[in-house]
PDB file of C-alpha atoms in Angstrom:
ATOM      1  CA  LEU T 243      -0.054  -0.002  -0.030  1.00 73.00           C
ATOM      2  CA  TYR T 244       2.754   2.408   1.002  1.00 76.00           C
ATOM      3  CA  VAL T 245       6.529   2.664   0.538  1.00 83.00           C
ATOM      4  CA  GLY T 246       8.286   5.215   2.797  1.00 84.00           C
ATOM      5  CA  ASN T 247       7.610   6.819   6.020  1.00 84.00           C
ATOM      6  CA  LYS T 248       6.369  10.155   4.593  1.00 89.00           C
ATOM      7  CA  VAL T 249       3.786   8.428   2.395  1.00 88.00           C
ATOM      8  CA  LEU T 250       2.600   6.213   5.206  1.00 87.00           C
ATOM      9  CA  LYS T 251       2.147   9.224   7.575  1.00 88.00           C
ATOM     10  CA  ALA T 252       0.423  11.338   5.004  1.00 90.00           C
ATOM     11  CA  ASN T 253      -2.045   8.485   4.175  1.00 88.00           C
ATOM     12  CA  TYR T 254      -2.717   7.596   7.733  1.00 87.00           C
ATOM     13  CA  LYS T 255      -3.343  11.317   8.605  1.00 90.00           C
ATOM     14  CA  ARG T 256      -5.892  11.674   5.754  1.00 90.00           C
ATOM     15  CA  TYR T 257      -7.564   8.522   6.955  1.00 87.00           C
ATOM     16  CA  TYR T 258      -7.697   9.334  10.592  1.00 87.00           C
ATOM     17  CA  ASP T 259      -8.909  12.949   9.791  1.00 89.00           C
ATOM     18  CA  LYS T 260     -11.877  11.382   7.893  1.00 89.00           C
ATOM     19  CA  THR T 261     -12.545   8.631  10.404  1.00 88.00           C
ATOM     20  CA  PRO T 262     -11.458   9.785  13.794  1.00 86.00           C
ATOM     21  CA  GLU T 263     -13.512   7.070  15.602  1.00 89.00           C
ATOM     22  CA  THR T 264     -11.378   4.390  14.151  1.00 90.00           C
ATOM     23  CA  LYS T 265      -9.826   1.995  16.544  1.00 93.00           C
ATOM     24  CA  VAL T 266      -7.893  -1.319  16.524  1.00 93.00           C
ATOM     25  CA  GLU T 267      -7.811  -3.857  19.338  1.00 96.00           C
ATOM     26  CA  VAL T 268      -5.272  -6.708  19.411  1.00 97.00           C
ATOM     27  CA  VAL T 269      -7.091 -10.023  19.980  1.00 96.00           C
ATOM     28  CA  LYS T 270      -4.140 -12.438  19.855  1.00 97.00           C
ATOM     29  CA  ARG T 271      -0.387 -11.839  19.331  1.00 97.00           C
ATOM     30  CA  ILE T 272       2.315 -14.259  18.058  1.00 97.00           C
ATOM     31  CA  SER T 273       5.982 -13.080  18.250  1.00 96.00           C
ATOM     32  CA  ILE T 274       8.841 -14.876  16.551  1.00 96.00           C
ATOM     33  CA  SER T 275      12.297 -13.434  15.784  1.00 94.00           C
ATOM     34  CA  ASN T 276      11.714  -9.969  14.558  1.00 96.00           C
ATOM     35  CA  LYS T 277       8.080 -10.561  13.388  1.00 97.00           C
ATOM     36  CA  VAL T 278       4.949  -9.726  15.304  1.00 97.00           C
ATOM     37  CA  ILE T 279       1.721 -11.269  13.996  1.00 97.00           C
ATOM     38  CA  ASP T 280      -1.447  -9.627  15.497  1.00 98.00           C
ATOM     39  CA  GLU T 281      -5.060 -10.771  15.109  1.00 97.00           C
ATOM     40  CA  GLU T 282      -6.934  -7.506  15.202  1.00 96.00           C
ATOM     41  CA  LYS T 283     -10.409  -6.308  15.626  1.00 94.00           C
ATOM     42  CA  ALA T 284     -10.717  -3.057  13.616  1.00 92.00           C
ATOM     43  CA  THR T 285     -13.771  -0.683  14.125  1.00 92.00           C
ATOM     44  CA  ASP T 286     -14.283   1.929  11.458  1.00 88.00           C
ATOM     45  CA  MET T 287     -17.337   3.855  10.577  1.00 85.00           C
ATOM     46  CA  GLY T 288     -19.579   1.656  12.741  1.00 87.00           C
ATOM     47  CA  GLN T 289     -18.347  -1.602  11.201  1.00 91.00           C
ATOM     48  CA  THR T 290     -16.094  -4.105  13.063  1.00 91.00           C
ATOM     49  CA  ASN T 291     -13.944  -6.348  11.008  1.00 91.00           C
ATOM     50  CA  ARG T 292     -11.179  -8.871  11.769  1.00 92.00           C
ATOM     51  CA  GLN T 293      -7.732  -8.570  10.167  1.00 94.00           C
ATOM     52  CA  VAL T 294      -4.209  -9.911  10.664  1.00 96.00           C
ATOM     53  CA  ALA T 295      -1.225  -7.552  10.606  1.00 96.00           C
ATOM     54  CA  ILE T 296       2.339  -8.958  10.290  1.00 96.00           C
ATOM     55  CA  TYR T 297       4.912  -6.548  11.374  1.00 95.00           C
ATOM     56  CA  GLU T 298       8.648  -6.877  10.744  1.00 95.00           C
ATOM     57  CA  VAL T 299      10.750  -4.974  13.267  1.00 96.00           C
ATOM     58  CA  ASN T 300      14.352  -3.887  12.816  1.00 95.00           C
ATOM     59  CA  ASN T 301      16.333  -1.542  14.900  1.00 95.00           C
ATOM     60  CA  GLY T 302      13.427  -0.791  17.100  1.00 94.00           C
ATOM     61  CA  ARG T 303      11.282   0.308  14.212  1.00 92.00           C
ATOM     62  CA  ILE T 304       8.637  -1.264  12.017  1.00 92.00           C
ATOM     63  CA  ASP T 305      10.218  -1.980   8.602  1.00 91.00           C
ATOM     64  CA  SER T 306       7.199  -3.486   6.916  1.00 92.00           C
ATOM     65  CA  MET T 307       3.476  -4.510   7.506  1.00 92.00           C
ATOM     66  CA  THR T 308       1.501  -7.059   5.748  1.00 92.00           C
ATOM     67  CA  PHE T 309      -2.222  -7.185   6.162  1.00 92.00           C
ATOM     68  CA  LEU T 310      -4.536 -10.160   5.725  1.00 93.00           C
ATOM     69  CA  PHE T 311      -8.260  -9.465   5.624  1.00 89.00           C
ATOM     70  CA  GLU T 312     -11.179 -11.778   6.288  1.00 82.00           C
ATOM     71  CA  ASN T 313     -13.400 -11.931   3.133  1.00 75.00           C
ATOM     72  CA  GLU T 314     -15.467 -14.813   4.159  1.00 74.00           C
ATOM     73  CA  PRO T 315     -15.270 -17.418   6.806  1.00 71.00           C
ATOM     74  CA  ASP T 316     -14.009 -20.723   5.687  1.00 72.00           C
ATOM     75  CA  THR T 317     -15.334 -23.556   7.814  1.00 78.00           C
ATOM     76  CA  GLN T 318     -12.955 -26.121   6.240  1.00 91.00           C
ATOM     77  CA  ALA T 319      -9.674 -24.377   6.862  1.00 95.00           C
ATOM     78  CA  LYS T 320      -9.391 -25.182  10.610  1.00 95.00           C
ATOM     79  CA  THR T 321     -10.301 -28.818   9.962  1.00 96.00           C
ATOM     80  CA  VAL T 322      -7.902 -29.289   7.113  1.00 97.00           C
ATOM     81  CA  VAL T 323      -4.972 -27.734   9.073  1.00 98.00           C
ATOM     82  CA  GLN T 324      -5.876 -29.818  12.137  1.00 98.00           C
ATOM     83  CA  ASN T 325      -5.954 -32.970  10.084  1.00 98.00           C
ATOM     84  CA  GLN T 326      -2.544 -32.022   8.689  1.00 98.00           C
ATOM     85  CA  LEU T 327      -1.202 -31.528  12.161  1.00 98.00           C
ATOM     86  CA  ASP T 328      -2.642 -34.767  13.445  1.00 98.00           C
ATOM     87  CA  ALA T 329      -0.980 -36.634  10.484  1.00 98.00           C
ATOM     88  CA  TYR T 330       2.323 -34.865  11.059  1.00 98.00           C
ATOM     89  CA  ASN T 331       2.430 -35.897  14.787  1.00 98.00           C
ATOM     90  CA  ALA T 332       1.437 -39.547  13.785  1.00 98.00           C
ATOM     91  CA  ARG T 333       4.233 -39.356  11.127  1.00 97.00           C
ATOM     92  CA  ASP T 334       1.685 -40.676   8.619  1.00 98.00           C
ATOM     93  CA  ILE T 335       2.911 -39.468   5.237  1.00 98.00           C
ATOM     94  CA  ASP T 336      -0.127 -40.573   3.313  1.00 98.00           C
ATOM     95  CA  ALA T 337      -2.676 -38.889   5.637  1.00 98.00           C
ATOM     96  CA  PHE T 338      -0.300 -35.817   5.791  1.00 98.00           C
ATOM     97  CA  LEU T 339      -0.207 -35.445   2.008  1.00 98.00           C
ATOM     98  CA  LYS T 340      -3.968 -35.926   1.571  1.00 98.00           C
ATOM     99  CA  THR T 341      -4.442 -32.521   3.262  1.00 98.00           C
ATOM    100  CA  TYR T 342      -2.289 -30.834   0.498  1.00 98.00           C
ATOM    101  CA  SER T 343      -3.123 -29.831  -3.055  1.00 98.00           C
ATOM    102  CA  GLU T 344      -1.094 -31.456  -5.783  1.00 98.00           C
ATOM    103  CA  THR T 345       0.471 -28.024  -6.613  1.00 98.00           C
ATOM    104  CA  ILE T 346       1.312 -27.127  -2.951  1.00 98.00           C
ATOM    105  CA  GLU T 347       3.607 -24.130  -2.805  1.00 98.00           C
ATOM    106  CA  VAL T 348       5.922 -23.807   0.228  1.00 98.00           C
ATOM    107  CA  PHE T 349       7.707 -20.419   1.095  1.00 97.00           C
ATOM    108  CA  ASP T 350       9.817 -18.868   3.582  1.00 95.00           C
ATOM    109  CA  TYR T 351       8.407 -15.450   4.738  1.00 93.00           C
ATOM    110  CA  PRO T 352       7.619 -13.239   3.001  1.00 90.00           C
ATOM    111  CA  SER T 353       7.840 -14.943  -0.490  1.00 91.00           C
ATOM    112  CA  GLN T 354      11.052 -16.931  -0.865  1.00 96.00           C
ATOM    113  CA  PRO T 355      10.168 -20.272  -2.606  1.00 96.00           C
ATOM    114  CA  ARG T 356      11.171 -23.449  -0.759  1.00 95.00           C
ATOM    115  CA  PHE T 357       9.632 -25.979  -3.150  1.00 96.00           C
ATOM    116  CA  GLN T 358       6.437 -26.825  -5.077  1.00 97.00           C
ATOM    117  CA  GLY T 359       4.363 -29.975  -5.584  1.00 97.00           C
ATOM    118  CA  GLN T 360       3.093 -32.857  -3.529  1.00 97.00           C
ATOM    119  CA  GLU T 361       5.758 -35.293  -4.806  1.00 96.00           C
ATOM    120  CA  ARG T 362       8.580 -32.882  -3.756  1.00 96.00           C
ATOM    121  CA  MET T 363       6.888 -32.704  -0.425  1.00 97.00           C
ATOM    122  CA  ARG T 364       6.634 -36.542  -0.137  1.00 97.00           C
ATOM    123  CA  SER T 365      10.337 -36.911  -0.789  1.00 95.00           C
ATOM    124  CA  GLY T 366      11.272 -34.352   1.833  1.00 93.00           C
ATOM    125  CA  TYR T 367       8.893 -35.502   4.517  1.00 96.00           C
ATOM    126  CA  ALA T 368       8.825 -39.339   4.152  1.00 96.00           C
ATOM    127  CA  ASP T 369      12.424 -39.852   5.434  1.00 95.00           C
ATOM    128  CA  PHE T 370      11.987 -37.119   8.049  1.00 96.00           C
ATOM    129  CA  PHE T 371       8.950 -38.891   9.483  1.00 97.00           C
ATOM    130  CA  LYS T 372      10.671 -42.245   9.414  1.00 96.00           C
ATOM    131  CA  ASN T 373      13.903 -40.996  11.105  1.00 96.00           C
ATOM    132  CA  THR T 374      12.406 -38.763  13.766  1.00 97.00           C
ATOM    133  CA  PRO T 375      10.554 -40.942  16.384  1.00 96.00           C
ATOM    134  CA  ASP T 376      10.026 -38.165  18.850  1.00 97.00           C
ATOM    135  CA  LEU T 377       8.520 -35.721  16.257  1.00 97.00           C
ATOM    136  CA  ASN T 378       5.869 -33.671  17.711  1.00 98.00           C
ATOM    137  CA  CYS T 379       4.196 -30.296  17.159  1.00 98.00           C
ATOM    138  CA  GLU T 380       2.131 -28.523  19.677  1.00 98.00           C
ATOM    139  CA  ILE T 381       0.100 -25.479  18.773  1.00 98.00           C
ATOM    140  CA  LYS T 382       0.642 -22.624  21.093  1.00 97.00           C
ATOM    141  CA  ASN T 383      -1.561 -20.133  19.374  1.00 97.00           C
ATOM    142  CA  ARG T 384      -3.840 -20.282  16.329  1.00 97.00           C
ATOM    143  CA  ILE T 385      -5.307 -17.521  14.344  1.00 96.00           C
ATOM    144  CA  ILE T 386      -8.007 -18.258  11.739  1.00 95.00           C
ATOM    145  CA  ILE T 387      -8.996 -15.527   9.198  1.00 95.00           C
ATOM    146  CA  GLY T 388     -11.063 -16.594   6.285  1.00 92.00           C
ATOM    147  CA  ASN T 389      -9.289 -19.479   4.567  1.00 94.00           C
ATOM    148  CA  ILE T 390      -5.967 -18.763   6.276  1.00 95.00           C
ATOM    149  CA  VAL T 391      -4.801 -20.500   9.431  1.00 97.00           C
ATOM    150  CA  ILE T 392      -1.761 -19.041  11.361  1.00 98.00           C
ATOM    151  CA  ASP T 393      -0.192 -21.556  13.797  1.00 98.00           C
ATOM    152  CA  GLU T 394       2.374 -20.652  16.413  1.00 98.00           C
ATOM    153  CA  GLU T 395       4.103 -24.063  16.741  1.00 97.00           C
ATOM    154  CA  TYR T 396       6.353 -25.669  19.366  1.00 97.00           C
ATOM    155  CA  LEU T 397       8.201 -28.439  17.851  1.00 97.00           C
ATOM    156  CA  THR T 398      10.269 -31.432  19.179  1.00 97.00           C
ATOM    157  CA  ILE T 399      12.570 -32.953  16.746  1.00 97.00           C
ATOM    158  CA  ASN T 400      15.355 -35.452  17.709  1.00 96.00           C
ATOM    159  CA  GLY T 401      15.475 -34.216  21.342  1.00 97.00           C
ATOM    160  CA  ASN T 402      15.486 -30.541  20.302  1.00 97.00           C
ATOM    161  CA  ASN T 403      12.787 -27.996  20.679  1.00 97.00           C
ATOM    162  CA  PHE T 404      12.004 -25.222  18.251  1.00 94.00           C
ATOM    163  CA  SER T 405       9.436 -22.437  17.825  1.00 96.00           C
ATOM    164  CA  ALA T 406       8.042 -21.789  14.433  1.00 96.00           C
ATOM    165  CA  VAL T 407       4.989 -20.051  12.733  1.00 98.00           C
ATOM    166  CA  ALA T 408       3.278 -21.603   9.815  1.00 98.00           C
ATOM    167  CA  ILE T 409       0.722 -19.699   7.665  1.00 98.00           C
ATOM    168  CA  TYR T 410      -1.543 -22.203   5.767  1.00 98.00           C
ATOM    169  CA  GLU T 411      -3.879 -21.132   2.944  1.00 96.00           C
ATOM    170  CA  VAL T 412      -6.786 -23.469   2.143  1.00 96.00           C
ATOM    171  CA  GLU T 413      -8.506 -23.666  -1.190  1.00 95.00           C
ATOM    172  CA  ASN T 414     -11.144 -26.234  -2.205  1.00 94.00           C
ATOM    173  CA  GLY T 415     -10.506 -28.233   1.022  1.00 95.00           C
ATOM    174  CA  LYS T 416      -6.740 -28.681   0.533  1.00 97.00           C
ATOM    175  CA  ILE T 417      -3.776 -26.662   1.754  1.00 98.00           C
ATOM    176  CA  SER T 418      -2.526 -24.798  -1.351  1.00 97.00           C
ATOM    177  CA  LYS T 419       0.305 -22.663   0.275  1.00 98.00           C
ATOM    178  CA  VAL T 420       2.379 -22.707   3.324  1.00 98.00           C
ATOM    179  CA  THR T 421       4.653 -19.849   4.390  1.00 97.00           C
ATOM    180  CA  PHE T 422       7.033 -20.425   7.251  1.00 96.00           C
ATOM    181  CA  VAL T 423       7.988 -17.472   9.407  1.00 94.00           C
ATOM    182  CA  GLN T 424      11.223 -17.744  11.324  1.00 83.00           C
TER     183      GLN T 424
END
């Protein structure tokens, strides 16, 4: 929407001059590394909407903001992502892959491609599942906005613990895109 501090300030000033009653309330917050992900309730001109803001902070200042808006609730998204999590924890590669589209795209935040396609996913996860008997992922926080599920995860892998955030996008009952935030 905006590039540069001056443009951002000018646009927000115009917006707040027109709608001084606007307010935003943080409902849930996930922090990982230099990223803060807020589920927000935004009230503007008598309407209340949900949104997600992803802030990247460097040197004590917000460097970038990404917004996700709820268009329509997706009742399948939560179920599909939960099924994926259950299959991951069971190390069941076939059940795990059933939750993903054939053309699944996997990224590192914000848009660095990792890999594409279910077969590539199988080749990466099959041995991982087989060779990691203590594999476990626990959800610490979950934000659902439309067809997007954002999970704050606490992982156990080969005796080590890690925190991660995964952003799942669900289309036609399958996970079509995953973005990992580190």
